[in-house]
Structure formats: C-alpha cells, structure tokens
PDB file of C-alpha atoms in Angstrom:
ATOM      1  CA  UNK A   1     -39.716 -40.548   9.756  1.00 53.00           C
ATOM      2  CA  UNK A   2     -40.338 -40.698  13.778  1.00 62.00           C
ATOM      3  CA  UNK A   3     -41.318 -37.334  14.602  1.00 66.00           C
ATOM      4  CA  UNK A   4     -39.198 -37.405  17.657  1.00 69.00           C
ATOM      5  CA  UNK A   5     -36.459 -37.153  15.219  1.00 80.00           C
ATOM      6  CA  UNK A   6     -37.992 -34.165  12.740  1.00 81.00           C
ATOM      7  CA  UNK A   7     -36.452 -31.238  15.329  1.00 82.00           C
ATOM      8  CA  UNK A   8     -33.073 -33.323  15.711  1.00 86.00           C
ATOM      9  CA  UNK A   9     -33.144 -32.594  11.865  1.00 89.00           C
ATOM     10  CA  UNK A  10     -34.485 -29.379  11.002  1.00 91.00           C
ATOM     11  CA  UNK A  11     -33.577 -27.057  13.901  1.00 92.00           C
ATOM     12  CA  UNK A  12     -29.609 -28.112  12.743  1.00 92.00           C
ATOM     13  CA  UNK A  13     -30.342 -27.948   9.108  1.00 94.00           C
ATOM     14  CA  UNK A  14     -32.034 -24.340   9.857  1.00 94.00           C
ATOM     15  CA  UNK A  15     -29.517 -23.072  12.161  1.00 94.00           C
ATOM     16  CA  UNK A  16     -26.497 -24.126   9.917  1.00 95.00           C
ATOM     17  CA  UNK A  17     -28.667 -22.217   7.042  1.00 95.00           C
ATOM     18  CA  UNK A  18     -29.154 -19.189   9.335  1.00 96.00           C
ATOM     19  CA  UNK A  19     -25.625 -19.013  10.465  1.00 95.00           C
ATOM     20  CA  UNK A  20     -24.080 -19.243   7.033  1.00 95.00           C
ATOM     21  CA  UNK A  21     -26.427 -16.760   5.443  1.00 96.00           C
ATOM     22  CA  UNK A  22     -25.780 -14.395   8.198  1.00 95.00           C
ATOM     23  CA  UNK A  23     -21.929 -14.948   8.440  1.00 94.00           C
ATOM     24  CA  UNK A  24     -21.788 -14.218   4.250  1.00 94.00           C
ATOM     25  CA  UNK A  25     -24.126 -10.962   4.332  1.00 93.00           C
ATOM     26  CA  UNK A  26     -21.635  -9.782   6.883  1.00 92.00           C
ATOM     27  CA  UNK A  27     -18.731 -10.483   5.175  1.00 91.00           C
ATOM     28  CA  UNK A  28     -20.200  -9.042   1.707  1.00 90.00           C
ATOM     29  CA  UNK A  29     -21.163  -6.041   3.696  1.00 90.00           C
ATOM     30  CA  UNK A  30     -17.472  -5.487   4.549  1.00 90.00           C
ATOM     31  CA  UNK A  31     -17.386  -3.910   1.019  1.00 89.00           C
ATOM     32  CA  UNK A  32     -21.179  -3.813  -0.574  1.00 88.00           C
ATOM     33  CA  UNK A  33     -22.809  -1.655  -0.945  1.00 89.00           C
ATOM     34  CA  UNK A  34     -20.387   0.520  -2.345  1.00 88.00           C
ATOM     35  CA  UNK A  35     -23.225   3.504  -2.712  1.00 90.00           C
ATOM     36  CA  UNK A  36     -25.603   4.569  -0.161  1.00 88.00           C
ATOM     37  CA  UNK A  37     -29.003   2.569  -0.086  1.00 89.00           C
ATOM     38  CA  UNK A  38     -31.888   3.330   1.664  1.00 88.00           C
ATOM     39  CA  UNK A  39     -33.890   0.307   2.874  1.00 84.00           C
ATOM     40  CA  UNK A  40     -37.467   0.589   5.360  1.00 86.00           C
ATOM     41  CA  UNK A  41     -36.011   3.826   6.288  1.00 86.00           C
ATOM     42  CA  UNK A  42     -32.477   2.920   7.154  1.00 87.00           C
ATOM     43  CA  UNK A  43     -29.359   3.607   5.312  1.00 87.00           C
ATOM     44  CA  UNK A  44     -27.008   0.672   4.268  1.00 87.00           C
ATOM     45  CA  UNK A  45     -23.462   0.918   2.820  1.00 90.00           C
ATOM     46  CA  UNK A  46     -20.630  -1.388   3.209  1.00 91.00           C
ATOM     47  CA  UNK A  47     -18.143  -0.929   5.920  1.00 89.00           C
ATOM     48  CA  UNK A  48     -14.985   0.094   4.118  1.00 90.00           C
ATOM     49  CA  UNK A  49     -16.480   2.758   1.337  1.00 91.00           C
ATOM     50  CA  UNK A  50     -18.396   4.158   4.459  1.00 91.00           C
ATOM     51  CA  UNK A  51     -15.029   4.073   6.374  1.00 91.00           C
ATOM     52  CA  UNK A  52     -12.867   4.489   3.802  1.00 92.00           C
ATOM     53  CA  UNK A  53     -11.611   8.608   4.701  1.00 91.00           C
ATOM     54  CA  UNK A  54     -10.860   7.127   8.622  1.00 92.00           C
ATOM     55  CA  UNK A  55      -9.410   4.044   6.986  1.00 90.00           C
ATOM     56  CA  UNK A  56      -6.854   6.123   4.766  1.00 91.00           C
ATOM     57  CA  UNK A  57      -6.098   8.710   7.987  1.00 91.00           C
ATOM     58  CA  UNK A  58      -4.957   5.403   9.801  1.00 92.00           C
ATOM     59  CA  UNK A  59      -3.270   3.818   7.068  1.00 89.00           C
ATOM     60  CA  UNK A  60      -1.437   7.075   6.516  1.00 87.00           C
ATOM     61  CA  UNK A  61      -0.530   7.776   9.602  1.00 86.00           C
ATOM     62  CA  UNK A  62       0.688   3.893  10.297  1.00 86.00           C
ATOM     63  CA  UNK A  63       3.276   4.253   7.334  1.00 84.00           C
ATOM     64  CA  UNK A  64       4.090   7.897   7.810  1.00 77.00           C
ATOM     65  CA  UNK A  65       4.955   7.725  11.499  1.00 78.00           C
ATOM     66  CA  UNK A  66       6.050   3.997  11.462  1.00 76.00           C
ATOM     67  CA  UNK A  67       6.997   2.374   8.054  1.00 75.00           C
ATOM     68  CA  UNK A  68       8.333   4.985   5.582  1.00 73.00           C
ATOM     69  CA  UNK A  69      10.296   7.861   7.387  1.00 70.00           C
ATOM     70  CA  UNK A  70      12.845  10.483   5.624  1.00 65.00           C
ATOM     71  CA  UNK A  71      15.549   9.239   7.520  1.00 65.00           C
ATOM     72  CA  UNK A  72      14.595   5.544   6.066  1.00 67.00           C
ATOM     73  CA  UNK A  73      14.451   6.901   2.299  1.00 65.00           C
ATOM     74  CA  UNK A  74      18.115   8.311   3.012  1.00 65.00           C
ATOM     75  CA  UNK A  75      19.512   5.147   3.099  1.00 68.00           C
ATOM     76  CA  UNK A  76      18.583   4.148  -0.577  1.00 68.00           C
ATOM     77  CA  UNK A  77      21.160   6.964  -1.132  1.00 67.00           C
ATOM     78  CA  UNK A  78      23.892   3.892   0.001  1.00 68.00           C
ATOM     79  CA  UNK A  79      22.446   1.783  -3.160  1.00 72.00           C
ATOM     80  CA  UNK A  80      23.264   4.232  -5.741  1.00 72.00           C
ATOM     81  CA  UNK A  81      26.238   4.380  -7.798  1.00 74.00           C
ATOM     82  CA  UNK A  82      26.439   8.216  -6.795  1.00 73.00           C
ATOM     83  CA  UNK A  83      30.207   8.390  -8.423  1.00 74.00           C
ATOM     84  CA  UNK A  84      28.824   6.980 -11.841  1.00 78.00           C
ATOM     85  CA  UNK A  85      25.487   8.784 -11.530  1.00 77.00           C
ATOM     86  CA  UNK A  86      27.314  12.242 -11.021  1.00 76.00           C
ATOM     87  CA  UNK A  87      29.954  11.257 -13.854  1.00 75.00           C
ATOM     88  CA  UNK A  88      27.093  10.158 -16.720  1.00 79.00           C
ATOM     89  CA  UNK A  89      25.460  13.970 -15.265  1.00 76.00           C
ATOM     90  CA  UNK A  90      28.696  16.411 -16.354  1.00 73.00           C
ATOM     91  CA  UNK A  91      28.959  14.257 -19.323  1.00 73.00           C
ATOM     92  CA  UNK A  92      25.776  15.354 -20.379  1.00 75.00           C
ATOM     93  CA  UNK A  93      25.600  18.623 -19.342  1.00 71.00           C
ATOM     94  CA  UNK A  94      29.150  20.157 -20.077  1.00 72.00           C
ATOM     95  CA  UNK A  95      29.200  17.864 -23.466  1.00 69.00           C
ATOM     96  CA  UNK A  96      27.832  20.763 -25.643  1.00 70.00           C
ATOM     97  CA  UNK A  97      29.510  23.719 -23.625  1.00 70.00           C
ATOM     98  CA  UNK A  98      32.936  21.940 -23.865  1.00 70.00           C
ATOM     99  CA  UNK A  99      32.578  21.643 -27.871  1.00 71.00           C
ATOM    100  CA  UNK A 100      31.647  25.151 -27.776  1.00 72.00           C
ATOM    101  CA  UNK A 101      34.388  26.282 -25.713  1.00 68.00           C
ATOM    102  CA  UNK A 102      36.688  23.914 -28.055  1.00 69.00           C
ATOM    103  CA  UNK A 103      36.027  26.030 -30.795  1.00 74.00           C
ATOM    104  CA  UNK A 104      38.012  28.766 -29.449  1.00 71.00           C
ATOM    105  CA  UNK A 105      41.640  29.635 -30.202  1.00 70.00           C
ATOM    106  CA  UNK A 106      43.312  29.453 -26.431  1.00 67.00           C
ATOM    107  CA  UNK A 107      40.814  28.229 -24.902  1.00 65.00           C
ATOM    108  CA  UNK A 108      40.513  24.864 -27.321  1.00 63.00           C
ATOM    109  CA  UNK A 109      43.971  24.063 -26.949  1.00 68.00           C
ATOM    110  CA  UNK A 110      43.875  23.897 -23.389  1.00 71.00           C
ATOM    111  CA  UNK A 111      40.762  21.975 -23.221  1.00 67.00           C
ATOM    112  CA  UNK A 112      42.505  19.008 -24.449  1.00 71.00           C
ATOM    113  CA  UNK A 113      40.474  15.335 -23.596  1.00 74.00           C
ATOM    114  CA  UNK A 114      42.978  14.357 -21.118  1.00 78.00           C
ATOM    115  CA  UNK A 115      42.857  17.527 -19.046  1.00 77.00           C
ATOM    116  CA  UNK A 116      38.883  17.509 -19.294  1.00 72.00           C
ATOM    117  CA  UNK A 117      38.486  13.626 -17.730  1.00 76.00           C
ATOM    118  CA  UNK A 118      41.009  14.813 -14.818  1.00 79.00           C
ATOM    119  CA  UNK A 119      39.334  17.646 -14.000  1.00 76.00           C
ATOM    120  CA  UNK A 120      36.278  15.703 -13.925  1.00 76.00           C
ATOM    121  CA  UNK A 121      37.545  12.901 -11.993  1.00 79.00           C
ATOM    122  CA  UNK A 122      38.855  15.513  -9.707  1.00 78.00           C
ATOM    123  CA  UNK A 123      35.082  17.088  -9.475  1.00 79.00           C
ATOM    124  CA  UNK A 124      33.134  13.331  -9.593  1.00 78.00           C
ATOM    125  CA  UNK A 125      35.278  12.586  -6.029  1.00 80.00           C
ATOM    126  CA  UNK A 126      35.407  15.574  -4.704  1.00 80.00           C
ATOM    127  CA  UNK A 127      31.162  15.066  -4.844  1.00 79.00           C
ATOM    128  CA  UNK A 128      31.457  11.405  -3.538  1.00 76.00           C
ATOM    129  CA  UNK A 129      33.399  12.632  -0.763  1.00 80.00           C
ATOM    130  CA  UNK A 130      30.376  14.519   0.255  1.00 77.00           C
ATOM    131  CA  UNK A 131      28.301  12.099   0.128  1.00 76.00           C
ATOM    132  CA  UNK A 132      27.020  12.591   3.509  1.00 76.00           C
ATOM    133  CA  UNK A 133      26.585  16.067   3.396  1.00 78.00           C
ATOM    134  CA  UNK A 134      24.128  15.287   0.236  1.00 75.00           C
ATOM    135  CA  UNK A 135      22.599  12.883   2.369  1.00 73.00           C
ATOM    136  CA  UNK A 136      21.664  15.458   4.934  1.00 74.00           C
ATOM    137  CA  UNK A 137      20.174  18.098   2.383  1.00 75.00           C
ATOM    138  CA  UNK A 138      18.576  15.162   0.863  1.00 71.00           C
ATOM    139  CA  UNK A 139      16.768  14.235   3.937  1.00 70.00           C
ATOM    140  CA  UNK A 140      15.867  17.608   5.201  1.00 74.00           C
ATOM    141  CA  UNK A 141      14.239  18.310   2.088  1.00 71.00           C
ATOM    142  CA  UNK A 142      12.411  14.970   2.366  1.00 67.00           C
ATOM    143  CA  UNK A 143      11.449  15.963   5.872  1.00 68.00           C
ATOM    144  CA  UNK A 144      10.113  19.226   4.253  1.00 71.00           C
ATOM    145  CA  UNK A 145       8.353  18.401   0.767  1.00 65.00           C
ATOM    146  CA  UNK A 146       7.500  14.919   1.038  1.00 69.00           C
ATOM    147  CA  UNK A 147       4.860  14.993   3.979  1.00 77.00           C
ATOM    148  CA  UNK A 148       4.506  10.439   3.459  1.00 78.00           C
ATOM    149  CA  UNK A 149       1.349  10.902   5.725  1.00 80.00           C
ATOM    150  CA  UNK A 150      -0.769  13.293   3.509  1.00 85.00           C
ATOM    151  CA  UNK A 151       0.286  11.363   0.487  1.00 84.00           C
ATOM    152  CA  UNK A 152      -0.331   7.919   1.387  1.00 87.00           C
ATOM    153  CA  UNK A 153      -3.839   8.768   3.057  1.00 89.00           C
ATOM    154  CA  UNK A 154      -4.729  10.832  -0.357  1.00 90.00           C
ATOM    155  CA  UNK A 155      -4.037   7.711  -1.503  1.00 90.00           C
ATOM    156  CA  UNK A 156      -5.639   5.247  -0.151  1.00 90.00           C
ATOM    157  CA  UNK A 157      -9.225   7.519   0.388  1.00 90.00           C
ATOM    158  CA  UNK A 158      -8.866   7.733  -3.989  1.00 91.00           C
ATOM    159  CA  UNK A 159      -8.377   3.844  -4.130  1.00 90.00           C
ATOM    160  CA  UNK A 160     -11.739   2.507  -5.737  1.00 91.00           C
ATOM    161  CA  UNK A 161     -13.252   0.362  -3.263  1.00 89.00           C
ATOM    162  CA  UNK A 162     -13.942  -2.210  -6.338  1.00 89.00           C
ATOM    163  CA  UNK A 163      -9.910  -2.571  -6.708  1.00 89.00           C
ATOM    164  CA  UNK A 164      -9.546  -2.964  -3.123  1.00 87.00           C
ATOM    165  CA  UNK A 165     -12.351  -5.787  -2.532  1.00 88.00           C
ATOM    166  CA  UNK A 166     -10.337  -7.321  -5.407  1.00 90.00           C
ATOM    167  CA  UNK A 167      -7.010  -7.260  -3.972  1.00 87.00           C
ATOM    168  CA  UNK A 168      -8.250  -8.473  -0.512  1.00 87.00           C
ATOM    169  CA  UNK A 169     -10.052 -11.306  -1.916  1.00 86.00           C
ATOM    170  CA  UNK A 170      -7.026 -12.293  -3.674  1.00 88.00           C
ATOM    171  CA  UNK A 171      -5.249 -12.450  -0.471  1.00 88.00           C
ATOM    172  CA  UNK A 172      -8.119 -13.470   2.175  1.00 90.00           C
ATOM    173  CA  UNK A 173     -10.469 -15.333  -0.137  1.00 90.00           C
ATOM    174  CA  UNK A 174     -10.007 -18.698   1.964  1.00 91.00           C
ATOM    175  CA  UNK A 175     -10.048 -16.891   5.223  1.00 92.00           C
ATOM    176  CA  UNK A 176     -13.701 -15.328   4.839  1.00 92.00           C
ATOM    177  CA  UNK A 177     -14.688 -18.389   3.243  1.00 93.00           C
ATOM    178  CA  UNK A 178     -13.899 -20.573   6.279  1.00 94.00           C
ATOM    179  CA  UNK A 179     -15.533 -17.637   8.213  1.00 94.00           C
ATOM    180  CA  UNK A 180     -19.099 -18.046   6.369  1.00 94.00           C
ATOM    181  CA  UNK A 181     -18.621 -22.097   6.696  1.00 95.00           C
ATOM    182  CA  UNK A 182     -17.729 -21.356  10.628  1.00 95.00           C
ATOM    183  CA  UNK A 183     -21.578 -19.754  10.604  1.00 94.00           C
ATOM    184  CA  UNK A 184     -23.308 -22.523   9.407  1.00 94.00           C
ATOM    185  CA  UNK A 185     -21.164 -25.158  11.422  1.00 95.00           C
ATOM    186  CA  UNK A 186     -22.173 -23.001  14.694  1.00 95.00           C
ATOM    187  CA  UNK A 187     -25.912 -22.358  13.660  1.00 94.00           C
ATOM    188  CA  UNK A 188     -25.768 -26.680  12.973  1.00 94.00           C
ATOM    189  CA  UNK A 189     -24.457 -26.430  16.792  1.00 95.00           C
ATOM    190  CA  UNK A 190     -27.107 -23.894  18.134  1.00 94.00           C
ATOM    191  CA  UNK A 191     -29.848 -25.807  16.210  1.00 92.00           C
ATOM    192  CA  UNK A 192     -28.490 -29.429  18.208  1.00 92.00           C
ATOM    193  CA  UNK A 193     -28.479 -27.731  21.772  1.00 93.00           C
ATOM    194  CA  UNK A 194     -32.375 -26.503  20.946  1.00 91.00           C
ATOM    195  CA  UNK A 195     -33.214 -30.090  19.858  1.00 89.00           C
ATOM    196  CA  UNK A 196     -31.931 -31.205  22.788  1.00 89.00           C
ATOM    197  CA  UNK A 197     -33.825 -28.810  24.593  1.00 88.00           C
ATOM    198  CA  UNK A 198     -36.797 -29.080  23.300  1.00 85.00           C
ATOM    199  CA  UNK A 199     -36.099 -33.197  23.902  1.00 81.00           C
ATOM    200  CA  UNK A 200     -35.791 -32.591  28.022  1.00 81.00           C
ATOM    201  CA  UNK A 201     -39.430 -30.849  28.296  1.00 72.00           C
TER     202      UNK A 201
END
C-alpha cells in the first residue's frame, strides 16, 4: 500500500471508530449507571436516575398545570350513563330495606312494585336534572383532593429507571441508533479533513 494513502485510511477508519464509541457511551449514559460509581476519583451515574426527582417535578407539573386539569376530568361526567348509574345504585341499596319495610302490615300494602319504580323514576330524574350541580361538587372536590401534580411527580420519581430505559427504547430505539451511526459517519468526516491536512504540509 502507498504510504501516501495509509492516513487517507486510518485517520477515517479511527475517527469513524472514535465518533461512534463516543456517540454510544453517551447515549448509554442517558440511563447507566443506574447506581453511583466512583471512577479515578469522580462520580458517574446516568443522566436520568441522577435526574430523575427534577425529571418527575417537571413531568408533574407539565400534566398538572397543562394536560390533566379538574375542570378536564369533569367532562368524563358527560360519558356516563348517570340516569342508569343512579337507577342500578337505589336498586341496590333500598332492595333489602324495601323487603323489610314490605313485611309490615300498612306499610307493605302501600309499597306495592308499581308505586316503588315511580317513585324511583321520579328520584333517578330528579338527580339527572342536577346533573350540573353534581358536576360542580364533583370538580371542586377534584380541585381539593386530587392535587394531579403531587401524584403524577410521586409517580414518575418511583418509576424504576430499568422500566423506563425499556419503554424509551421501545419507542426511540431507531432514533439513538441513527444517533451513534451519525458519530462514526462525522468522526469518518473529521478523520478525511485531517488527511487532507496533513496532505497540504
């Protein structure tokens, strides 16, 4: 082989290695190592268990503030069958009192099954009707107990970081691969310019 052509060869070949080592340690290091290690005196741990407590505070706050409000929640109240959910409800919880109350003398004969389903058609619309006002206790005491920011950020800081380098890989697995092939395809680049360099002196 001419040796004029030996640093046309190897400074690519060792700047494409370089650059795709280099670009793969950084994106294993987005999740590895999971622990603390210490190294020559320095400290190494991958960027999301290290960040993981700032990364749940944002997350939190993103769907909290942005994505999941109380006044969003209310409007799954529009997608229930409220009428039939409040009707299969009395059913089951006056069922036993009403044969109770059956059993006795006046009381039984008034109780008769045709006078029971109008009074409770009578109470099942007379809830419906309200639906709106149930809407607006509902969300209030969203607003109050469900705090969507606290939860989602307790959340996401208790999410193993194992699961979560799973799911992302799942998702982004061509993505960071092109990124460690984008490395060496650079490093082959850097390696031609010094060639070339090295050619004009």
């Amino acid at each position: 082989m001419p040796q004029g052509l030996i640093p046309w060869i190897m400074l690519p070949l060792v700047g494409a290695l370089i650059g795709y080592v280099t670009n793969r340690l950084a994106v294993h290091m987005i999740f590895r190592p999971v622990e603390p290690k210490r190294f020559l005196g320095m400290t190494f741990q991958g960027l999301v268990p290290r960040r993981q407590a700032d990364l749940a505070k944002s997350i939190g706050g993103v769907v909290g503030d942005h994505l999941v409000r109380p006044e969003d929640l209310r409007g799954a109240l529009d997608q229930v069958d409220l009428e039939g959910v409040v009707d299969r409800a009395l059913d089951k919880g006056l069922g036993a009192k009403l044969a109770e109350l059956r059993k006795l003398p006046l009381v039984g004969s008034f109780l008769t099954d045709e006078r029971v389903n109008e009074l409770r058609r009578h109470a099942v619309q007379g809830i419906v009707k309200n639906k709106d006002d149930i809407a607006d206790a509902l969300q209030q005491g969203l607003e109050k107990g469900v705090n969507v920011h606290a939860l989602v950020e307790a959340k996401v800081k208790a999410f193993p970081v194992t699961r979560m380098e799973e799911l992302i890989l799942q998702v982004a697995s061509r993505e960071l691969k092109s990124i460690e092939i984008l490395g060496g395809v650079l490093g082959g680049i850097v390696g031609l310019v010094q060639a070339g360099l090295l050619a004009l002196l």
